[in-house]
């Protein structure tokens, strides 16, 4: 249940941020007039597609194929930023990105197992993943948002769209899953790591 797992991750993140807010440790968001709600709504929606489709891709494809699809996000970001913001990349950055991409491709080329549906999901995931990173970076850099404050504002929207995606992409029978202590602990631990991963990624994009 990859979408349900994504939903649990974001729900745990929301609870953790609520605790930080109650302890006055959550950074204050910029004035609402500086960032229209439509921008935050769009980012939350795109984030649900990015995370949800990534987990669906991992269910149907090998980690190697997932990594290969992930490599395609980088040139997509460069192309999209050029078309949307006329942002050019220096030759040095192009060489660095190409080197890293080739390195990942060589490291994972022996593990390319996938099926037709998995390949379609992986391809569909590339664009929302790139748009998510562009929107996130742009909002943080132009709107003076901190990573946690932006996560706090967009996570409820992401949860709403993940709930909508569950019937479409998850198989039925979620409540029949073996919710024993071991499985539940593994899910909660993965959610805690997911929160730290999302936070660190947001800091890097900022």
PDB file of N, CA, C and O in Angstrom, residues 113-191:
ATOM      1  N   UNK A 113      15.028  -4.145 -13.035  1.00  0.00           N
ATOM      2  CA  UNK A 113      13.849  -4.986 -13.148  1.00  0.00           C
ATOM      3  C   UNK A 113      12.598  -4.107 -13.063  1.00  0.00           C
ATOM      4  O   UNK A 113      12.479  -3.293 -12.154  1.00  0.00           O
ATOM      5  N   UNK A 114      11.709  -4.282 -14.036  1.00  0.00           N
ATOM      6  CA  UNK A 114      10.483  -3.483 -14.043  1.00  0.00           C
ATOM      7  C   UNK A 114       9.426  -4.183 -14.876  1.00  0.00           C
ATOM      8  O   UNK A 114       9.721  -5.099 -15.642  1.00  0.00           O
ATOM      9  N   UNK A 115       8.161  -3.750 -14.699  1.00  0.00           N
ATOM     10  CA  UNK A 115       7.094  -4.216 -15.569  1.00  0.00           C
ATOM     11  C   UNK A 115       6.490  -3.001 -16.284  1.00  0.00           C
ATOM     12  O   UNK A 115       6.895  -1.869 -16.024  1.00  0.00           O
ATOM     13  N   UNK A 116       5.549  -3.240 -17.183  1.00  0.00           N
ATOM     14  CA  UNK A 116       5.030  -2.144 -18.004  1.00  0.00           C
ATOM     15  C   UNK A 116       4.356  -1.077 -17.148  1.00  0.00           C
ATOM     16  O   UNK A 116       4.596   0.113 -17.323  1.00  0.00           O
ATOM     17  N   UNK A 117       3.512  -1.508 -16.192  1.00  0.00           N
ATOM     18  CA  UNK A 117       2.826  -0.538 -15.335  1.00  0.00           C
ATOM     19  C   UNK A 117       3.834   0.238 -14.494  1.00  0.00           C
ATOM     20  O   UNK A 117       3.735   1.467 -14.359  1.00  0.00           O
ATOM     21  N   UNK A 118       4.824  -0.459 -13.960  1.00  0.00           N
ATOM     22  CA  UNK A 118       5.860   0.191 -13.154  1.00  0.00           C
ATOM     23  C   UNK A 118       6.641   1.216 -13.948  1.00  0.00           C
ATOM     24  O   UNK A 118       6.962   2.301 -13.454  1.00  0.00           O
ATOM     25  N   UNK A 119       6.945   0.870 -15.211  1.00  0.00           N
ATOM     26  CA  UNK A 119       7.676   1.807 -16.071  1.00  0.00           C
ATOM     27  C   UNK A 119       6.843   3.052 -16.361  1.00  0.00           C
ATOM     28  O   UNK A 119       7.360   4.177 -16.367  1.00  0.00           O
ATOM     29  N   UNK A 120       5.537   2.864 -16.578  1.00  0.00           N
ATOM     30  CA  UNK A 120       4.639   4.011 -16.828  1.00  0.00           C
ATOM     31  C   UNK A 120       4.565   4.925 -15.612  1.00  0.00           C
ATOM     32  O   UNK A 120       4.590   6.152 -15.743  1.00  0.00           O
ATOM     33  N   UNK A 121       4.496   4.313 -14.422  1.00  0.00           N
ATOM     34  CA  UNK A 121       4.445   5.099 -13.178  1.00  0.00           C
ATOM     35  C   UNK A 121       5.744   5.880 -13.009  1.00  0.00           C
ATOM     36  O   UNK A 121       5.733   7.063 -12.652  1.00  0.00           O
ATOM     37  N   UNK A 122       6.874   5.213 -13.270  1.00  0.00           N
ATOM     38  CA  UNK A 122       8.185   5.866 -13.130  1.00  0.00           C
ATOM     39  C   UNK A 122       8.302   7.063 -14.071  1.00  0.00           C
ATOM     40  O   UNK A 122       8.807   8.126 -13.687  1.00  0.00           O
ATOM     41  N   UNK A 123       7.822   6.907 -15.300  1.00  0.00           N
ATOM     42  CA  UNK A 123       7.865   8.009 -16.271  1.00  0.00           C
ATOM     43  C   UNK A 123       6.923   9.138 -15.850  1.00  0.00           C
ATOM     44  O   UNK A 123       7.263  10.320 -15.970  1.00  0.00           O
ATOM     45  N   UNK A 124       5.734   8.757 -15.343  1.00  0.00           N
ATOM     46  CA  UNK A 124       4.755   9.767 -14.901  1.00  0.00           C
ATOM     47  C   UNK A 124       5.262  10.527 -13.676  1.00  0.00           C
ATOM     48  O   UNK A 124       4.863  11.666 -13.441  1.00  0.00           O
ATOM     49  N   UNK A 125       6.142   9.889 -12.901  1.00  0.00           N
ATOM     50  CA  UNK A 125       6.659  10.497 -11.670  1.00  0.00           C
ATOM     51  C   UNK A 125       7.691  11.591 -11.944  1.00  0.00           C
ATOM     52  O   UNK A 125       7.840  12.522 -11.155  1.00  0.00           O
ATOM     53  N   UNK A 126       8.387  11.523 -13.069  1.00  0.00           N
ATOM     54  CA  UNK A 126       9.505  12.432 -13.352  1.00  0.00           C
ATOM     55  C   UNK A 126       9.070  13.897 -13.346  1.00  0.00           C
ATOM     56  O   UNK A 126       9.701  14.741 -12.699  1.00  0.00           O
ATOM     57  N   UNK A 127       7.986  14.216 -14.051  1.00  0.00           N
ATOM     58  CA  UNK A 127       7.564  15.617 -14.177  1.00  0.00           C
ATOM     59  C   UNK A 127       7.103  16.207 -12.842  1.00  0.00           C
ATOM     60  O   UNK A 127       7.592  17.267 -12.429  1.00  0.00           O
ATOM     61  N   UNK A 128       6.173  15.551 -12.093  1.00  0.00           N
ATOM     62  CA  UNK A 128       5.798  16.142 -10.798  1.00  0.00           C
ATOM     63  C   UNK A 128       6.955  16.248  -9.823  1.00  0.00           C
ATOM     64  O   UNK A 128       7.014  17.183  -9.019  1.00  0.00           O
ATOM     65  N   UNK A 129       7.899  15.316  -9.894  1.00  0.00           N
ATOM     66  CA  UNK A 129       9.066  15.384  -9.010  1.00  0.00           C
ATOM     67  C   UNK A 129       9.915  16.611  -9.323  1.00  0.00           C
ATOM     68  O   UNK A 129      10.360  17.327  -8.419  1.00  0.00           O
ATOM     69  N   UNK A 130      10.119  16.870 -10.613  1.00  0.00           N
ATOM     70  CA  UNK A 130      10.895  18.045 -11.020  1.00  0.00           C
ATOM     71  C   UNK A 130      10.158  19.337 -10.662  1.00  0.00           C
ATOM     72  O   UNK A 130      10.760  20.269 -10.115  1.00  0.00           O
ATOM     73  N   UNK A 131       8.845  19.392 -10.943  1.00  0.00           N
ATOM     74  CA  UNK A 131       8.051  20.585 -10.643  1.00  0.00           C
ATOM     75  C   UNK A 131       8.019  20.847  -9.141  1.00  0.00           C
ATOM     76  O   UNK A 131       8.125  21.997  -8.691  1.00  0.00           O
ATOM     77  N   UNK A 132       7.912  19.780  -8.345  1.00  0.00           N
ATOM     78  CA  UNK A 132       7.911  19.896  -6.893  1.00  0.00           C
ATOM     79  C   UNK A 132       9.179  20.590  -6.400  1.00  0.00           C
ATOM     80  O   UNK A 132       9.126  21.534  -5.597  1.00  0.00           O
ATOM     81  N   UNK A 133      10.328  20.138  -6.900  1.00  0.00           N
ATOM     82  CA  UNK A 133      11.610  20.717  -6.469  1.00  0.00           C
ATOM     83  C   UNK A 133      11.748  22.175  -6.914  1.00  0.00           C
ATOM     84  O   UNK A 133      12.262  23.022  -6.178  1.00  0.00           O
ATOM     85  N   UNK A 134      11.275  22.475  -8.128  1.00  0.00           N
ATOM     86  CA  UNK A 134      11.361  23.848  -8.639  1.00  0.00           C
ATOM     87  C   UNK A 134      10.475  24.786  -7.816  1.00  0.00           C
ATOM     88  O   UNK A 134      10.912  25.862  -7.394  1.00  0.00           O
ATOM     89  N   UNK A 135       9.216  24.379  -7.591  1.00  0.00           N
ATOM     90  CA  UNK A 135       8.283  25.213  -6.818  1.00  0.00           C
ATOM     91  C   UNK A 135       8.785  25.415  -5.396  1.00  0.00           C
ATOM     92  O   UNK A 135       8.739  26.523  -4.858  1.00  0.00           O
ATOM     93  N   UNK A 136       9.265  24.330  -4.785  1.00  0.00           N
ATOM     94  CA  UNK A 136       9.748  24.405  -3.401  1.00  0.00           C
ATOM     95  C   UNK A 136      10.923  25.369  -3.295  1.00  0.00           C
ATOM     96  O   UNK A 136      10.954  26.257  -2.441  1.00  0.00           O
ATOM     97  N   UNK A 137      11.892  25.194  -4.180  1.00  0.00           N
ATOM     98  CA  UNK A 137      13.088  26.048  -4.170  1.00  0.00           C
ATOM     99  C   UNK A 137      12.721  27.503  -4.421  1.00  0.00           C
ATOM    100  O   UNK A 137      13.210  28.416  -3.743  1.00  0.00           O
ATOM    101  N   UNK A 138      11.818  27.728  -5.382  1.00  0.00           N
ATOM    102  CA  UNK A 138      11.416  29.087  -5.735  1.00  0.00           C
ATOM    103  C   UNK A 138      10.693  29.781  -4.572  1.00  0.00           C
ATOM    104  O   UNK A 138      10.956  30.951  -4.276  1.00  0.00           O
ATOM    105  N   UNK A 139       9.790  29.052  -3.890  1.00  0.00           N
ATOM    106  CA  UNK A 139       9.057  29.630  -2.766  1.00  0.00           C
ATOM    107  C   UNK A 139       9.995  29.971  -1.603  1.00  0.00           C
ATOM    108  O   UNK A 139       9.868  31.019  -0.982  1.00  0.00           O
ATOM    109  N   UNK A 140      10.937  29.074  -1.324  1.00  0.00           N
ATOM    110  CA  UNK A 140      11.853  29.329  -0.214  1.00  0.00           C
ATOM    111  C   UNK A 140      12.795  30.505  -0.505  1.00  0.00           C
ATOM    112  O   UNK A 140      13.076  31.315   0.374  1.00  0.00           O
ATOM    113  N   UNK A 141      13.238  30.586  -1.752  1.00  0.00           N
ATOM    114  CA  UNK A 141      14.230  31.611  -2.090  1.00  0.00           C
ATOM    115  C   UNK A 141      13.601  32.979  -2.340  1.00  0.00           C
ATOM    116  O   UNK A 141      14.224  34.003  -2.068  1.00  0.00           O
ATOM    117  N   UNK A 142      12.372  32.993  -2.851  1.00  0.00           N
ATOM    118  CA  UNK A 142      11.746  34.291  -3.160  1.00  0.00           C
ATOM    119  C   UNK A 142      10.758  34.744  -2.085  1.00  0.00           C
ATOM    120  O   UNK A 142      10.498  35.935  -1.953  1.00  0.00           O
ATOM    121  N   UNK A 143      10.195  33.785  -1.327  1.00  0.00           N
ATOM    122  CA  UNK A 143       9.183  34.131  -0.330  1.00  0.00           C
ATOM    123  C   UNK A 143       9.681  34.139   1.095  1.00  0.00           C
ATOM    124  O   UNK A 143       8.893  34.317   2.029  1.00  0.00           O
ATOM    125  N   UNK A 144      10.996  33.912   1.268  1.00  0.00           N
ATOM    126  CA  UNK A 144      11.604  33.895   2.611  1.00  0.00           C
ATOM    127  C   UNK A 144      10.979  32.858   3.542  1.00  0.00           C
ATOM    128  O   UNK A 144      10.823  33.087   4.743  1.00  0.00           O
ATOM    129  N   UNK A 145      10.625  31.722   2.982  1.00  0.00           N
ATOM    130  CA  UNK A 145      10.081  30.626   3.786  1.00  0.00           C
ATOM    131  C   UNK A 145      11.221  29.777   4.347  1.00  0.00           C
ATOM    132  O   UNK A 145      12.175  29.475   3.643  1.00  0.00           O
ATOM    133  N   UNK A 146      11.089  29.363   5.613  1.00  0.00           N
ATOM    134  CA  UNK A 146      12.011  28.350   6.136  1.00  0.00           C
ATOM    135  C   UNK A 146      11.454  26.985   5.734  1.00  0.00           C
ATOM    136  O   UNK A 146      10.262  26.857   5.402  1.00  0.00           O
ATOM    137  N   UNK A 147      12.307  25.964   5.781  1.00  0.00           N
ATOM    138  CA  UNK A 147      11.882  24.632   5.364  1.00  0.00           C
ATOM    139  C   UNK A 147      10.703  24.129   6.197  1.00  0.00           C
ATOM    140  O   UNK A 147       9.697  23.662   5.658  1.00  0.00           O
ATOM    141  N   UNK A 148      10.807  24.224   7.521  1.00  0.00           N
ATOM    142  CA  UNK A 148       9.750  23.703   8.394  1.00  0.00           C
ATOM    143  C   UNK A 148       8.440  24.476   8.259  1.00  0.00           C
ATOM    144  O   UNK A 148       7.355  23.880   8.275  1.00  0.00           O
ATOM    145  N   UNK A 149       8.534  25.789   8.124  1.00  0.00           N
ATOM    146  CA  UNK A 149       7.320  26.602   7.987  1.00  0.00           C
ATOM    147  C   UNK A 149       6.571  26.242   6.706  1.00  0.00           C
ATOM    148  O   UNK A 149       5.333  26.147   6.696  1.00  0.00           O
ATOM    149  N   UNK A 150       7.311  26.008   5.627  1.00  0.00           N
ATOM    150  CA  UNK A 150       6.681  25.644   4.356  1.00  0.00           C
ATOM    151  C   UNK A 150       6.103  24.232   4.429  1.00  0.00           C
ATOM    152  O   UNK A 150       5.019  23.968   3.886  1.00  0.00           O
ATOM    153  N   UNK A 151       6.815  23.331   5.092  1.00  0.00           N
ATOM    154  CA  UNK A 151       6.294  21.974   5.296  1.00  0.00           C
ATOM    155  C   UNK A 151       4.992  22.004   6.088  1.00  0.00           C
ATOM    156  O   UNK A 151       4.037  21.285   5.783  1.00  0.00           O
ATOM    157  N   UNK A 152       4.936  22.843   7.112  1.00  0.00           N
ATOM    158  CA  UNK A 152       3.750  22.963   7.966  1.00  0.00           C
ATOM    159  C   UNK A 152       2.534  23.433   7.164  1.00  0.00           C
ATOM    160  O   UNK A 152       1.413  22.962   7.353  1.00  0.00           O
ATOM    161  N   UNK A 153       2.746  24.363   6.245  1.00  0.00           N
ATOM    162  CA  UNK A 153       1.651  24.921   5.445  1.00  0.00           C
ATOM    163  C   UNK A 153       1.170  23.976   4.347  1.00  0.00           C
ATOM    164  O   UNK A 153      -0.013  23.978   3.992  1.00  0.00           O
ATOM    165  N   UNK A 154       2.091  23.203   3.769  1.00  0.00           N
ATOM    166  CA  UNK A 154       1.727  22.384   2.604  1.00  0.00           C
ATOM    167  C   UNK A 154       1.339  20.947   2.947  1.00  0.00           C
ATOM    168  O   UNK A 154       0.634  20.305   2.169  1.00  0.00           O
ATOM    169  N   UNK A 155       1.763  20.440   4.106  1.00  0.00           N
ATOM    170  CA  UNK A 155       1.494  19.044   4.455  1.00  0.00           C
ATOM    171  C   UNK A 155      -0.001  18.704   4.513  1.00  0.00           C
ATOM    172  O   UNK A 155      -0.398  17.644   4.008  1.00  0.00           O
ATOM    173  N   UNK A 156      -0.876  19.558   5.090  1.00  0.00           N
ATOM    174  CA  UNK A 156      -2.310  19.220   5.070  1.00  0.00           C
ATOM    175  C   UNK A 156      -2.872  19.056   3.651  1.00  0.00           C
ATOM    176  O   UNK A 156      -3.702  18.175   3.408  1.00  0.00           O
ATOM    177  N   UNK A 157      -2.409  19.879   2.720  1.00  0.00           N
ATOM    178  CA  UNK A 157      -2.856  19.765   1.316  1.00  0.00           C
ATOM    179  C   UNK A 157      -2.373  18.450   0.724  1.00  0.00           C
ATOM    180  O   UNK A 157      -3.118  17.750   0.019  1.00  0.00           O
ATOM    181  N   UNK A 158      -1.126  18.091   1.025  1.00  0.00           N
ATOM    182  CA  UNK A 158      -0.557  16.834   0.529  1.00  0.00           C
ATOM    183  C   UNK A 158      -1.346  15.642   1.060  1.00  0.00           C
ATOM    184  O   UNK A 158      -1.653  14.707   0.310  1.00  0.00           O
ATOM    185  N   UNK A 159      -1.699  15.667   2.343  1.00  0.00           N
ATOM    186  CA  UNK A 159      -2.483  14.583   2.939  1.00  0.00           C
ATOM    187  C   UNK A 159      -3.844  14.464   2.257  1.00  0.00           C
ATOM    188  O   UNK A 159      -4.307  13.351   1.953  1.00  0.00           O
ATOM    189  N   UNK A 160      -4.478  15.594   1.979  1.00  0.00           N
ATOM    190  CA  UNK A 160      -5.784  15.596   1.304  1.00  0.00           C
ATOM    191  C   UNK A 160      -5.696  14.896  -0.063  1.00  0.00           C
ATOM    192  O   UNK A 160      -6.537  14.054  -0.397  1.00  0.00           O
ATOM    193  N   UNK A 161      -4.673  15.220  -0.848  1.00  0.00           N
ATOM    194  CA  UNK A 161      -4.541  14.623  -2.184  1.00  0.00           C
ATOM    195  C   UNK A 161      -4.106  13.158  -2.118  1.00  0.00           C
ATOM    196  O   UNK A 161      -4.491  12.361  -2.975  1.00  0.00           O
ATOM    197  N   UNK A 162      -3.319  12.785  -1.099  1.00  0.00           N
ATOM    198  CA  UNK A 162      -2.954  11.373  -0.938  1.00  0.00           C
ATOM    199  C   UNK A 162      -4.191  10.535  -0.605  1.00  0.00           C
ATOM    200  O   UNK A 162      -4.318   9.396  -1.077  1.00  0.00           O
ATOM    201  N   UNK A 163      -5.099  11.099   0.187  1.00  0.00           N
ATOM    202  CA  UNK A 163      -6.370  10.404   0.473  1.00  0.00           C
ATOM    203  C   UNK A 163      -7.161  10.174  -0.808  1.00  0.00           C
ATOM    204  O   UNK A 163      -7.793   9.128  -0.985  1.00  0.00           O
ATOM    205  N   UNK A 164      -7.116  11.158  -1.715  1.00  0.00           N
ATOM    206  CA  UNK A 164      -7.820  11.027  -2.999  1.00  0.00           C
ATOM    207  C   UNK A 164      -7.154  10.001  -3.910  1.00  0.00           C
ATOM    208  O   UNK A 164      -7.825   9.315  -4.698  1.00  0.00           O
ATOM    209  N   UNK A 165      -5.822   9.872  -3.803  1.00  0.00           N
ATOM    210  CA  UNK A 165      -5.077   8.939  -4.653  1.00  0.00           C
ATOM    211  C   UNK A 165      -5.180   7.485  -4.183  1.00  0.00           C
ATOM    212  O   UNK A 165      -5.011   6.558  -4.984  1.00  0.00           O
ATOM    213  N   UNK A 166      -5.438   7.290  -2.890  1.00  0.00           N
ATOM    214  CA  UNK A 166      -5.457   5.927  -2.334  1.00  0.00           C
ATOM    215  C   UNK A 166      -6.378   4.961  -3.072  1.00  0.00           C
ATOM    216  O   UNK A 166      -5.955   3.860  -3.444  1.00  0.00           O
ATOM    217  N   UNK A 167      -7.648   5.332  -3.332  1.00  0.00           N
ATOM    218  CA  UNK A 167      -8.526   4.375  -4.037  1.00  0.00           C
ATOM    219  C   UNK A 167      -8.076   4.085  -5.473  1.00  0.00           C
ATOM    220  O   UNK A 167      -8.429   3.051  -6.033  1.00  0.00           O
ATOM    221  N   UNK A 168      -7.308   5.007  -6.048  1.00  0.00           N
ATOM    222  CA  UNK A 168      -6.895   4.851  -7.449  1.00  0.00           C
ATOM    223  C   UNK A 168      -5.652   3.984  -7.602  1.00  0.00           C
ATOM    224  O   UNK A 168      -5.538   3.213  -8.567  1.00  0.00           O
ATOM    225  N   UNK A 169      -4.709   4.085  -6.673  1.00  0.00           N
ATOM    226  CA  UNK A 169      -3.405   3.440  -6.857  1.00  0.00           C
ATOM    227  C   UNK A 169      -3.076   2.360  -5.830  1.00  0.00           C
ATOM    228  O   UNK A 169      -2.141   1.589  -6.034  1.00  0.00           O
ATOM    229  N   UNK A 170      -3.817   2.316  -4.725  1.00  0.00           N
ATOM    230  CA  UNK A 170      -3.582   1.269  -3.723  1.00  0.00           C
ATOM    231  C   UNK A 170      -4.563   0.122  -3.914  1.00  0.00           C
ATOM    232  O   UNK A 170      -5.728   0.359  -4.256  1.00  0.00           O
ATOM    233  N   UNK A 171      -4.123  -1.115  -3.673  1.00  0.00           N
ATOM    234  CA  UNK A 171      -5.077  -2.233  -3.744  1.00  0.00           C
ATOM    235  C   UNK A 171      -6.042  -2.184  -2.561  1.00  0.00           C
ATOM    236  O   UNK A 171      -5.738  -1.571  -1.540  1.00  0.00           O
ATOM    237  N   UNK A 172      -7.206  -2.831  -2.675  1.00  0.00           N
ATOM    238  CA  UNK A 172      -8.132  -2.858  -1.529  1.00  0.00           C
ATOM    239  C   UNK A 172      -7.590  -3.745  -0.405  1.00  0.00           C
ATOM    240  O   UNK A 172      -6.691  -4.555  -0.628  1.00  0.00           O
ATOM    241  N   UNK A 173      -8.125  -3.554   0.793  1.00  0.00           N
ATOM    242  CA  UNK A 173      -7.759  -4.431   1.904  1.00  0.00           C
ATOM    243  C   UNK A 173      -6.736  -3.866   2.866  1.00  0.00           C
ATOM    244  O   UNK A 173      -6.028  -4.622   3.532  1.00  0.00           O
ATOM    245  N   UNK A 174      -6.655  -2.542   2.959  1.00  0.00           N
ATOM    246  CA  UNK A 174      -5.668  -1.927   3.854  1.00  0.00           C
ATOM    247  C   UNK A 174      -5.875  -2.352   5.309  1.00  0.00           C
ATOM    248  O   UNK A 174      -4.916  -2.631   6.026  1.00  0.00           O
ATOM    249  N   UNK A 175      -7.137  -2.426   5.734  1.00  0.00           N
ATOM    250  CA  UNK A 175      -7.424  -2.785   7.126  1.00  0.00           C
ATOM    251  C   UNK A 175      -7.113  -4.253   7.414  1.00  0.00           C
ATOM    252  O   UNK A 175      -6.997  -4.652   8.583  1.00  0.00           O
ATOM    253  N   UNK A 176      -6.976  -5.067   6.357  1.00  0.00           N
ATOM    254  CA  UNK A 176      -6.638  -6.480   6.531  1.00  0.00           C
ATOM    255  C   UNK A 176      -5.134  -6.703   6.631  1.00  0.00           C
ATOM    256  O   UNK A 176      -4.684  -7.827   6.854  1.00  0.00           O
ATOM    257  N   UNK A 177      -4.368  -5.629   6.442  1.00  0.00           N
ATOM    258  CA  UNK A 177      -2.908  -5.727   6.581  1.00  0.00           C
ATOM    259  C   UNK A 177      -2.562  -6.188   7.997  1.00  0.00           C
ATOM    260  O   UNK A 177      -3.264  -5.879   8.954  1.00  0.00           O
ATOM    261  N   UNK A 178      -1.483  -6.935   8.123  1.00  0.00           N
ATOM    262  CA  UNK A 178      -1.067  -7.467   9.429  1.00  0.00           C
ATOM    263  C   UNK A 178      -0.430  -6.356  10.269  1.00  0.00           C
ATOM    264  O   UNK A 178       0.781  -6.163  10.257  1.00  0.00           O
ATOM    265  N   UNK A 179      -1.279  -5.639  11.016  1.00  0.00           N
ATOM    266  CA  UNK A 179      -0.809  -4.513  11.828  1.00  0.00           C
ATOM    267  C   UNK A 179      -0.261  -5.005  13.174  1.00  0.00           C
ATOM    268  O   UNK A 179      -0.699  -4.545  14.229  1.00  0.00           O
ATOM    269  N   UNK A 180       0.695  -5.928  13.127  1.00  0.00           N
ATOM    270  CA  UNK A 180       1.275  -6.392  14.389  1.00  0.00           C
ATOM    271  C   UNK A 180       2.322  -5.391  14.895  1.00  0.00           C
ATOM    272  O   UNK A 180       2.622  -4.395  14.237  1.00  0.00           O
ATOM    273  N   UNK A 181       2.876  -5.663  16.051  1.00  0.00           N
ATOM    274  CA  UNK A 181       3.795  -4.719  16.690  1.00  0.00           C
ATOM    275  C   UNK A 181       5.025  -4.467  15.815  1.00  0.00           C
ATOM    276  O   UNK A 181       5.459  -3.323  15.641  1.00  0.00           O
ATOM    277  N   UNK A 182       5.578  -5.531  15.258  1.00  0.00           N
ATOM    278  CA  UNK A 182       6.799  -5.411  14.442  1.00  0.00           C
ATOM    279  C   UNK A 182       6.556  -4.543  13.203  1.00  0.00           C
ATOM    280  O   UNK A 182       7.331  -3.644  12.906  1.00  0.00           O
ATOM    281  N   UNK A 183       5.474  -4.835  12.480  1.00  0.00           N
ATOM    282  CA  UNK A 183       5.165  -4.074  11.266  1.00  0.00           C
ATOM    283  C   UNK A 183       4.856  -2.613  11.591  1.00  0.00           C
ATOM    284  O   UNK A 183       5.292  -1.698  10.893  1.00  0.00           O
ATOM    285  N   UNK A 184       4.083  -2.403  12.647  1.00  0.00           N
ATOM    286  CA  UNK A 184       3.714  -1.035  13.039  1.00  0.00           C
ATOM    287  C   UNK A 184       4.940  -0.223  13.440  1.00  0.00           C
ATOM    288  O   UNK A 184       5.062   0.950  13.075  1.00  0.00           O
ATOM    289  N   UNK A 185       5.857  -0.866  14.177  1.00  0.00           N
ATOM    290  CA  UNK A 185       7.101  -0.187  14.570  1.00  0.00           C
ATOM    291  C   UNK A 185       7.930   0.178  13.339  1.00  0.00           C
ATOM    292  O   UNK A 185       8.488   1.271  13.258  1.00  0.00           O
ATOM    293  N   UNK A 186       8.007  -0.754  12.392  1.00  0.00           N
ATOM    294  CA  UNK A 186       8.778  -0.503  11.163  1.00  0.00           C
ATOM    295  C   UNK A 186       8.199   0.677  10.386  1.00  0.00           C
ATOM    296  O   UNK A 186       8.943   1.519   9.864  1.00  0.00           O
ATOM    297  N   UNK A 187       6.864   0.757  10.338  1.00  0.00           N
ATOM    298  CA  UNK A 187       6.193   1.850   9.621  1.00  0.00           C
ATOM    299  C   UNK A 187       6.443   3.186  10.312  1.00  0.00           C
ATOM    300  O   UNK A 187       6.749   4.194   9.669  1.00  0.00           O
ATOM    301  N   UNK A 188       6.334   3.196  11.649  1.00  0.00           N
ATOM    302  CA  UNK A 188       6.561   4.438  12.408  1.00  0.00           C
ATOM    303  C   UNK A 188       8.010   4.897  12.281  1.00  0.00           C
ATOM    304  O   UNK A 188       8.288   6.091  12.087  1.00  0.00           O
ATOM    305  N   UNK A 189       8.954   3.946  12.368  1.00  0.00           N
ATOM    306  CA  UNK A 189      10.383   4.294  12.224  1.00  0.00           C
ATOM    307  C   UNK A 189      10.645   4.858  10.825  1.00  0.00           C
ATOM    308  O   UNK A 189      11.358   5.843  10.663  1.00  0.00           O
ATOM    309  N   UNK A 190      10.043   4.226   9.805  1.00  0.00           N
ATOM    310  CA  UNK A 190      10.227   4.726   8.433  1.00  0.00           C
ATOM    311  C   UNK A 190       9.631   6.127   8.297  1.00  0.00           C
ATOM    312  O   UNK A 190      10.157   6.968   7.564  1.00  0.00           O
ATOM    313  N   UNK A 191       8.522   6.385   9.016  1.00  0.00           N
ATOM    314  CA  UNK A 191       7.899   7.714   8.971  1.00  0.00           C
ATOM    315  C   UNK A 191       8.803   8.756   9.623  1.00  0.00           C
ATOM    316  O   UNK A 191       8.905   9.885   9.132  1.00  0.00           O
TER     317      UNK A 191
END
